């Protein structure tokens, strides 16, 4: 995680207004951004029926407090001012929040602390590229809104000759608390079971630190969600390249307390409304991640 003070950013949302798909501040590759200014995306109108389904706490506050880890560019990241949370994930949730007539207030957190924060009531929702898994749904409710897989990344030419299927003995970077950490841990166990050296796993709380380790050569490769891995390759052109193809595609989900089932179903309806008026696809297209768009939004969908 960053070693500077992180200040929550409040997105302005109201009837008849538009929301920017990302901040106009340019970001350096090290900060996780590309300096691209994205056009405002129309949010459509407030849906009174949806607004009526908001939990009393959110109605009273007029805002949804969102736990987010802003180290996962281009999904969620900090703008150059060091205060504003940007990326396509919050941009899309701004559109969703606007359907309820409230604003989204982003509270930066370590990734692996967000679910606990949602469960304890610190956050109303977790919006941070959470892959939907059975283990997570045992603790919280999740609303599907996007689909992504895993992408490996290494230095150009793969100088360490990393094999995804045989990474034994290699130095591999990954973010703490992610499904990719589970992935590489399982691969390391297979190495040991086969009498080979274990994978030297180097985890970090922030994905930006993981990416920096690959660029510097501290690790031989990393694995991350596909939008993040491909974005890193683009941002660090000539310093990184993708390794292999995307695999294990799974839906992302908004994280909610188990006690907020009605709110979860309302979020599904808000996503459907955003799809119907074009704002859902507009956000994803502005960020170049529309290939992961879905239409089967659901509360606690079935996953393998």
mmCIF file of C-alpha atoms in Angstrom:
data_model
loop_
_atom_site.group_PDB
_atom_site.id
_atom_site.type_symbol
_atom_site.label_atom_id
_atom_site.label_comp_id
_atom_site.label_asym_id
_atom_site.label_seq_id
_atom_site.Cartn_x
_atom_site.Cartn_y
_atom_site.Cartn_z
ATOM 1 C CA UNK A 1 0.000 0.000 0.000
ATOM 2 C CA UNK A 2 1.102 3.574 -0.592
ATOM 3 C CA UNK A 3 3.069 5.302 2.110
ATOM 4 C CA UNK A 4 1.191 8.584 1.727
ATOM 5 C CA UNK A 5 -2.032 9.617 3.363
ATOM 6 C CA UNK A 6 -5.012 8.400 1.374
ATOM 7 C CA UNK A 7 -8.078 10.633 1.386
ATOM 8 C CA UNK A 8 -11.506 9.378 0.288
ATOM 9 C CA UNK A 9 -12.914 11.011 -2.829
ATOM 10 C CA UNK A 10 -16.567 11.844 -3.210
ATOM 11 C CA UNK A 11 -18.091 11.640 -6.665
ATOM 12 C CA UNK A 12 -20.867 14.126 -7.425
ATOM 13 C CA UNK A 13 -23.989 12.379 -8.573
ATOM 14 C CA UNK A 14 -27.438 13.878 -8.986
ATOM 15 C CA UNK A 15 -30.405 13.929 -11.278
ATOM 16 C CA UNK A 16 -29.492 15.270 -14.690
ATOM 17 C CA UNK A 17 -25.735 15.410 -14.022
ATOM 18 C CA UNK A 18 -22.981 13.389 -15.663
ATOM 19 C CA UNK A 19 -20.019 11.667 -14.083
ATOM 20 C CA UNK A 20 -16.518 11.519 -15.436
ATOM 21 C CA UNK A 21 -15.390 8.018 -16.328
ATOM 22 C CA UNK A 22 -12.016 8.883 -14.862
ATOM 23 C CA UNK A 23 -10.213 11.831 -13.396
ATOM 24 C CA UNK A 24 -8.647 14.343 -15.742
ATOM 25 C CA UNK A 25 -5.391 14.093 -13.811
ATOM 26 C CA UNK A 26 -2.704 12.212 -15.683
ATOM 27 C CA UNK A 27 -0.998 9.346 -13.910
ATOM 28 C CA UNK A 28 2.507 8.069 -14.352
ATOM 29 C CA UNK A 29 3.001 4.349 -14.995
ATOM 30 C CA UNK A 30 4.438 4.028 -11.526
ATOM 31 C CA UNK A 31 1.219 5.383 -10.092
ATOM 32 C CA UNK A 32 -0.825 3.067 -12.208
ATOM 33 C CA UNK A 33 -2.316 5.421 -14.789
ATOM 34 C CA UNK A 34 -1.792 6.422 -18.351
ATOM 35 C CA UNK A 35 -2.568 10.119 -18.513
ATOM 36 C CA UNK A 36 -5.696 9.614 -20.611
ATOM 37 C CA UNK A 37 -8.628 11.969 -20.085
ATOM 38 C CA UNK A 38 -11.922 10.134 -20.377
ATOM 39 C CA UNK A 39 -15.155 11.719 -21.546
ATOM 40 C CA UNK A 40 -18.053 12.163 -19.118
ATOM 41 C CA UNK A 41 -20.524 9.291 -19.186
ATOM 42 C CA UNK A 42 -24.248 10.108 -18.911
ATOM 43 C CA UNK A 43 -25.737 8.496 -15.816
ATOM 44 C CA UNK A 44 -29.367 8.717 -16.866
ATOM 45 C CA UNK A 45 -32.061 9.591 -14.353
ATOM 46 C CA UNK A 46 -32.624 8.575 -10.752
ATOM 47 C CA UNK A 47 -34.942 5.578 -10.396
ATOM 48 C CA UNK A 48 -37.386 6.327 -7.561
ATOM 49 C CA UNK A 49 -38.249 2.653 -7.109
ATOM 50 C CA UNK A 50 -34.567 1.802 -6.661
ATOM 51 C CA UNK A 51 -34.000 4.726 -4.303
ATOM 52 C CA UNK A 52 -36.783 3.380 -2.075
ATOM 53 C CA UNK A 53 -34.864 0.104 -1.667
ATOM 54 C CA UNK A 54 -31.754 1.701 -0.168
ATOM 55 C CA UNK A 55 -30.859 0.646 3.385
ATOM 56 C CA UNK A 56 -31.934 3.256 5.948
ATOM 57 C CA UNK A 57 -28.301 4.015 6.836
ATOM 58 C CA UNK A 58 -27.496 4.979 3.235
ATOM 59 C CA UNK A 59 -30.721 6.966 2.774
ATOM 60 C CA UNK A 60 -29.940 8.990 5.877
ATOM 61 C CA UNK A 61 -26.331 9.652 4.894
ATOM 62 C CA UNK A 62 -27.095 10.313 1.230
ATOM 63 C CA UNK A 63 -24.021 8.338 0.247
ATOM 64 C CA UNK A 64 -22.688 4.812 -0.175
ATOM 65 C CA UNK A 65 -19.387 4.320 1.657
ATOM 66 C CA UNK A 66 -17.209 2.117 -0.539
ATOM 67 C CA UNK A 67 -14.150 0.129 0.525
ATOM 68 C CA UNK A 68 -11.615 0.044 -2.315
ATOM 69 C CA UNK A 69 -7.941 -0.797 -2.889
ATOM 70 C CA UNK A 70 -6.665 1.871 -5.337
ATOM 71 C CA UNK A 71 -3.509 0.027 -6.434
ATOM 72 C CA UNK A 72 -5.065 -2.028 -9.220
ATOM 73 C CA UNK A 73 -4.825 0.046 -12.414
ATOM 74 C CA UNK A 74 -6.818 0.485 -14.569
ATOM 75 C CA UNK A 75 -9.618 -0.923 -12.410
ATOM 76 C CA UNK A 76 -9.025 1.261 -9.349
ATOM 77 C CA UNK A 77 -6.132 3.623 -8.703
ATOM 78 C CA UNK A 78 -5.139 6.964 -7.202
ATOM 79 C CA UNK A 79 -5.015 10.075 -9.358
ATOM 80 C CA UNK A 80 -1.903 12.237 -9.485
ATOM 81 C CA UNK A 81 -3.239 14.424 -6.666
ATOM 82 C CA UNK A 82 -2.836 11.480 -4.272
ATOM 83 C CA UNK A 83 -6.420 11.977 -3.051
ATOM 84 C CA UNK A 84 -8.855 11.085 -5.811
ATOM 85 C CA UNK A 85 -9.793 7.476 -6.510
ATOM 86 C CA UNK A 86 -10.206 6.833 -10.221
ATOM 87 C CA UNK A 87 -10.385 3.895 -12.641
ATOM 88 C CA UNK A 88 -13.204 2.161 -14.488
ATOM 89 C CA UNK A 89 -14.447 0.254 -11.423
ATOM 90 C CA UNK A 90 -15.364 3.368 -9.386
ATOM 91 C CA UNK A 91 -16.503 5.101 -12.588
ATOM 92 C CA UNK A 92 -19.004 2.309 -13.160
ATOM 93 C CA UNK A 93 -20.123 2.276 -9.531
ATOM 94 C CA UNK A 94 -20.675 6.035 -9.713
ATOM 95 C CA UNK A 95 -23.187 5.311 -12.477
ATOM 96 C CA UNK A 96 -24.840 2.621 -10.335
ATOM 97 C CA UNK A 97 -25.012 4.923 -7.294
ATOM 98 C CA UNK A 98 -26.580 7.636 -9.433
ATOM 99 C CA UNK A 99 -29.510 5.326 -10.161
ATOM 100 C CA UNK A 100 -30.302 5.496 -6.438
ATOM 101 C CA UNK A 101 -29.874 9.280 -6.302
ATOM 102 C CA UNK A 102 -26.925 9.107 -3.909
ATOM 103 C CA UNK A 103 -23.183 9.603 -4.187
ATOM 104 C CA UNK A 104 -20.359 7.108 -3.715
ATOM 105 C CA UNK A 105 -17.628 7.959 -1.206
ATOM 106 C CA UNK A 106 -14.469 5.898 -1.675
ATOM 107 C CA UNK A 107 -12.445 4.832 1.343
ATOM 108 C CA UNK A 108 -9.015 3.390 0.395
ATOM 109 C CA UNK A 109 -8.088 0.155 2.138
ATOM 110 C CA UNK A 110 -5.783 -2.810 1.886
ATOM 111 C CA UNK A 111 -7.471 -5.325 -0.383
ATOM 112 C CA UNK A 112 -7.613 -8.154 2.134
ATOM 113 C CA UNK A 113 -9.244 -5.883 4.754
ATOM 114 C CA UNK A 114 -12.226 -4.815 2.634
ATOM 115 C CA UNK A 115 -14.463 -7.848 3.174
ATOM 116 C CA UNK A 116 -13.910 -7.599 6.932
ATOM 117 C CA UNK A 117 -14.739 -3.898 6.707
ATOM 118 C CA UNK A 118 -17.987 -4.631 4.862
ATOM 119 C CA UNK A 119 -18.937 -7.353 7.327
ATOM 120 C CA UNK A 120 -18.277 -5.055 10.297
ATOM 121 C CA UNK A 121 -20.274 -2.158 8.844
ATOM 122 C CA UNK A 122 -17.273 0.099 8.191
ATOM 123 C CA UNK A 123 -18.140 0.066 4.481
ATOM 124 C CA UNK A 124 -21.567 -0.248 2.870
ATOM 125 C CA UNK A 125 -20.095 -1.958 -0.191
ATOM 126 C CA UNK A 126 -16.749 -3.328 -1.353
ATOM 127 C CA UNK A 127 -15.877 -2.377 -4.943
ATOM 128 C CA UNK A 128 -12.387 -3.597 -5.778
ATOM 129 C CA UNK A 129 -12.278 -6.230 -8.539
ATOM 130 C CA UNK A 130 -13.352 -9.048 -6.240
ATOM 131 C CA UNK A 131 -13.603 -12.324 -8.129
ATOM 132 C CA UNK A 132 -16.735 -14.137 -7.023
ATOM 133 C CA UNK A 133 -15.878 -17.373 -5.232
ATOM 134 C CA UNK A 134 -17.802 -19.813 -3.066
ATOM 135 C CA UNK A 135 -15.526 -19.057 -0.124
ATOM 136 C CA UNK A 136 -16.231 -15.326 -0.351
ATOM 137 C CA UNK A 137 -19.981 -15.848 -0.756
ATOM 138 C CA UNK A 138 -19.949 -17.895 2.437
ATOM 139 C CA UNK A 139 -19.015 -14.683 4.275
ATOM 140 C CA UNK A 140 -20.713 -11.938 2.252
ATOM 141 C CA UNK A 141 -23.199 -11.403 -0.577
ATOM 142 C CA UNK A 142 -21.799 -10.580 -4.022
ATOM 143 C CA UNK A 143 -23.396 -8.947 -7.089
ATOM 144 C CA UNK A 144 -21.822 -9.819 -10.448
ATOM 145 C CA UNK A 145 -21.040 -6.945 -12.848
ATOM 146 C CA UNK A 146 -18.003 -7.903 -14.994
ATOM 147 C CA UNK A 147 -15.884 -10.892 -16.018
ATOM 148 C CA UNK A 148 -12.089 -11.245 -15.978
ATOM 149 C CA UNK A 149 -9.473 -13.993 -15.941
ATOM 150 C CA UNK A 150 -5.837 -14.391 -14.902
ATOM 151 C CA UNK A 151 -2.944 -13.064 -16.979
ATOM 152 C CA UNK A 152 0.749 -13.686 -16.353
ATOM 153 C CA UNK A 153 3.307 -10.964 -17.126
ATOM 154 C CA UNK A 154 7.091 -11.075 -17.405
ATOM 155 C CA UNK A 155 9.964 -9.045 -18.812
ATOM 156 C CA UNK A 156 10.366 -8.987 -22.610
ATOM 157 C CA UNK A 157 11.625 -12.290 -23.953
ATOM 158 C CA UNK A 158 10.875 -14.053 -20.661
ATOM 159 C CA UNK A 159 14.573 -14.098 -19.655
ATOM 160 C CA UNK A 160 13.952 -16.348 -16.641
ATOM 161 C CA UNK A 161 12.164 -18.869 -18.895
ATOM 162 C CA UNK A 162 9.104 -18.988 -16.632
ATOM 163 C CA UNK A 163 6.556 -21.656 -17.500
ATOM 164 C CA UNK A 164 3.022 -21.113 -16.188
ATOM 165 C CA UNK A 165 2.575 -24.861 -15.831
ATOM 166 C CA UNK A 166 6.002 -25.343 -14.230
ATOM 167 C CA UNK A 167 7.010 -22.216 -12.256
ATOM 168 C CA UNK A 168 8.960 -24.321 -9.742
ATOM 169 C CA UNK A 169 11.917 -22.473 -8.223
ATOM 170 C CA UNK A 170 11.003 -19.160 -9.882
ATOM 171 C CA UNK A 171 10.428 -15.816 -8.148
ATOM 172 C CA UNK A 172 6.779 -14.925 -8.702
ATOM 173 C CA UNK A 173 4.978 -11.746 -7.590
ATOM 174 C CA UNK A 174 1.321 -11.571 -6.602
ATOM 175 C CA UNK A 175 -1.030 -9.373 -4.578
ATOM 176 C CA UNK A 176 -2.058 -10.491 -1.105
ATOM 177 C CA UNK A 177 -5.630 -11.692 -0.685
ATOM 178 C CA UNK A 178 -6.279 -12.369 -4.375
ATOM 179 C CA UNK A 179 -7.414 -15.507 -6.153
ATOM 180 C CA UNK A 180 -4.048 -15.373 -7.933
ATOM 181 C CA UNK A 181 -2.294 -15.907 -4.595
ATOM 182 C CA UNK A 182 -4.381 -19.063 -4.165
ATOM 183 C CA UNK A 183 -3.452 -20.038 -7.738
ATOM 184 C CA UNK A 184 0.310 -19.704 -7.339
ATOM 185 C CA UNK A 185 0.232 -21.307 -3.873
ATOM 186 C CA UNK A 186 -1.467 -24.372 -5.349
ATOM 187 C CA UNK A 187 1.093 -24.511 -8.164
ATOM 188 C CA UNK A 188 3.926 -24.336 -5.632
ATOM 189 C CA UNK A 189 2.447 -27.265 -3.692
ATOM 190 C CA UNK A 190 2.375 -29.310 -6.907
ATOM 191 C CA UNK A 191 6.046 -28.485 -7.438
ATOM 192 C CA UNK A 192 6.965 -29.782 -3.997
ATOM 193 C CA UNK A 193 4.799 -32.878 -4.425
ATOM 194 C CA UNK A 194 6.684 -33.622 -7.639
ATOM 195 C CA UNK A 195 10.043 -33.311 -5.886
ATOM 196 C CA UNK A 196 10.819 -29.910 -7.442
ATOM 197 C CA UNK A 197 11.718 -26.620 -5.734
ATOM 198 C CA UNK A 198 8.798 -24.613 -4.370
ATOM 199 C CA UNK A 199 7.822 -21.366 -6.058
ATOM 200 C CA UNK A 200 9.393 -18.380 -4.306
ATOM 201 C CA UNK A 201 6.220 -16.323 -3.869
ATOM 202 C CA UNK A 202 6.755 -12.606 -3.197
ATOM 203 C CA UNK A 203 3.398 -11.059 -2.203
ATOM 204 C CA UNK A 204 2.612 -7.366 -1.676
ATOM 205 C CA UNK A 205 -0.425 -5.581 -0.289
ATOM 206 C CA UNK A 206 -0.550 -3.356 -3.393
ATOM 207 C CA UNK A 207 -0.555 -4.491 -7.014
ATOM 208 C CA UNK A 208 1.544 -1.452 -7.951
ATOM 209 C CA UNK A 209 4.372 -2.885 -5.830
ATOM 210 C CA UNK A 210 4.011 -6.287 -7.498
ATOM 211 C CA UNK A 211 4.263 -4.723 -10.959
ATOM 212 C CA UNK A 212 7.287 -2.659 -9.908
ATOM 213 C CA UNK A 213 9.051 -5.865 -8.825
ATOM 214 C CA UNK A 214 8.667 -7.339 -12.313
ATOM 215 C CA UNK A 215 9.898 -4.157 -14.001
ATOM 216 C CA UNK A 216 12.958 -4.020 -11.702
ATOM 217 C CA UNK A 217 13.717 -7.713 -12.126
ATOM 218 C CA UNK A 218 13.187 -8.542 -8.454
ATOM 219 C CA UNK A 219 10.707 -11.204 -9.546
ATOM 220 C CA UNK A 220 10.667 -13.269 -12.726
ATOM 221 C CA UNK A 221 6.956 -12.857 -13.421
ATOM 222 C CA UNK A 222 3.638 -11.916 -11.862
ATOM 223 C CA UNK A 223 0.041 -13.055 -12.226
ATOM 224 C CA UNK A 224 -2.944 -10.725 -11.872
ATOM 225 C CA UNK A 225 -6.456 -10.187 -13.162
ATOM 226 C CA UNK A 226 -6.417 -9.874 -16.946
ATOM 227 C CA UNK A 227 -7.316 -6.144 -17.181
ATOM 228 C CA UNK A 228 -4.517 -5.345 -14.738
ATOM 229 C CA UNK A 229 -1.891 -7.523 -16.389
ATOM 230 C CA UNK A 230 -2.657 -6.271 -19.902
ATOM 231 C CA UNK A 231 -2.787 -2.646 -18.708
ATOM 232 C CA UNK A 232 0.633 -2.999 -17.071
ATOM 233 C CA UNK A 233 2.077 -4.311 -20.338
ATOM 234 C CA UNK A 234 0.628 -1.314 -22.173
ATOM 235 C CA UNK A 235 1.818 1.232 -19.597
ATOM 236 C CA UNK A 236 5.335 -0.176 -19.370
ATOM 237 C CA UNK A 237 5.777 -0.737 -23.093
ATOM 238 C CA UNK A 238 9.153 -2.352 -23.807
ATOM 239 C CA UNK A 239 9.630 -3.314 -20.150
ATOM 240 C CA UNK A 240 6.884 -5.924 -19.751
ATOM 241 C CA UNK A 241 5.103 -8.446 -21.944
ATOM 242 C CA UNK A 242 2.268 -10.885 -21.394
ATOM 243 C CA UNK A 243 3.078 -14.538 -20.782
ATOM 244 C CA UNK A 244 0.586 -17.066 -22.074
ATOM 245 C CA UNK A 245 -3.151 -16.580 -22.469
ATOM 246 C CA UNK A 246 -5.920 -15.510 -20.112
ATOM 247 C CA UNK A 247 -7.433 -18.396 -18.153
ATOM 248 C CA UNK A 248 -9.968 -19.103 -15.395
ATOM 249 C CA UNK A 249 -12.361 -16.301 -16.355
ATOM 250 C CA UNK A 250 -14.767 -15.509 -13.524
ATOM 251 C CA UNK A 251 -17.173 -12.699 -12.605
ATOM 252 C CA UNK A 252 -16.283 -9.723 -10.444
ATOM 253 C CA UNK A 253 -18.727 -8.912 -7.667
ATOM 254 C CA UNK A 254 -19.731 -5.996 -5.483
ATOM 255 C CA UNK A 255 -19.381 -7.088 -1.843
ATOM 256 C CA UNK A 256 -22.289 -6.615 0.578
ATOM 257 C CA UNK A 257 -23.129 -7.767 4.108
ATOM 258 C CA UNK A 258 -25.258 -10.916 4.292
ATOM 259 C CA UNK A 259 -27.914 -8.810 6.023
ATOM 260 C CA UNK A 260 -28.462 -6.609 2.938
ATOM 261 C CA UNK A 261 -30.082 -9.062 0.529
ATOM 262 C CA UNK A 262 -32.674 -6.511 -0.649
ATOM 263 C CA UNK A 263 -29.947 -3.976 -1.376
ATOM 264 C CA UNK A 264 -28.081 -6.625 -3.348
ATOM 265 C CA UNK A 265 -31.107 -7.270 -5.555
ATOM 266 C CA UNK A 266 -31.537 -3.504 -5.996
ATOM 267 C CA UNK A 267 -27.910 -3.253 -7.193
ATOM 268 C CA UNK A 268 -28.703 -5.936 -9.765
ATOM 269 C CA UNK A 269 -31.639 -3.821 -10.977
ATOM 270 C CA UNK A 270 -29.449 -0.693 -11.051
ATOM 271 C CA UNK A 271 -26.902 -2.483 -13.238
ATOM 272 C CA UNK A 272 -29.692 -3.608 -15.571
ATOM 273 C CA UNK A 273 -30.899 -0.006 -15.792
ATOM 274 C CA UNK A 274 -27.355 1.165 -16.588
ATOM 275 C CA UNK A 275 -27.110 -1.466 -19.305
ATOM 276 C CA UNK A 276 -30.464 -0.429 -20.750
ATOM 277 C CA UNK A 277 -29.577 3.280 -21.003
ATOM 278 C CA UNK A 278 -26.068 2.593 -22.350
ATOM 279 C CA UNK A 279 -24.101 4.015 -19.414
ATOM 280 C CA UNK A 280 -22.773 0.599 -18.350
ATOM 281 C CA UNK A 281 -21.178 -0.116 -21.707
ATOM 282 C CA UNK A 282 -20.082 3.522 -22.112
ATOM 283 C CA UNK A 283 -17.867 3.388 -19.012
ATOM 284 C CA UNK A 284 -16.225 0.130 -20.034
ATOM 285 C CA UNK A 285 -15.673 1.351 -23.595
ATOM 286 C CA UNK A 286 -14.086 4.598 -22.395
ATOM 287 C CA UNK A 287 -11.543 2.537 -20.476
ATOM 288 C CA UNK A 288 -11.024 -0.074 -23.199
ATOM 289 C CA UNK A 289 -12.220 -2.963 -21.026
ATOM 290 C CA UNK A 290 -15.569 -3.617 -22.693
ATOM 291 C CA UNK A 291 -14.566 -7.188 -23.591
ATOM 292 C CA UNK A 292 -15.422 -8.145 -20.000
ATOM 293 C CA UNK A 293 -18.976 -6.758 -20.117
ATOM 294 C CA UNK A 294 -21.751 -9.084 -18.969
ATOM 295 C CA UNK A 295 -25.545 -8.938 -19.086
ATOM 296 C CA UNK A 296 -26.432 -11.647 -16.577
ATOM 297 C CA UNK A 297 -26.074 -9.489 -13.453
ATOM 298 C CA UNK A 298 -27.012 -11.512 -10.394
ATOM 299 C CA UNK A 299 -26.904 -11.675 -6.613
ATOM 300 C CA UNK A 300 -24.705 -14.587 -5.484
ATOM 301 C CA UNK A 301 -24.436 -16.224 -8.918
ATOM 302 C CA UNK A 302 -23.456 -19.859 -9.272
ATOM 303 C CA UNK A 303 -19.691 -20.273 -9.724
ATOM 304 C CA UNK A 304 -17.484 -23.325 -10.030
#
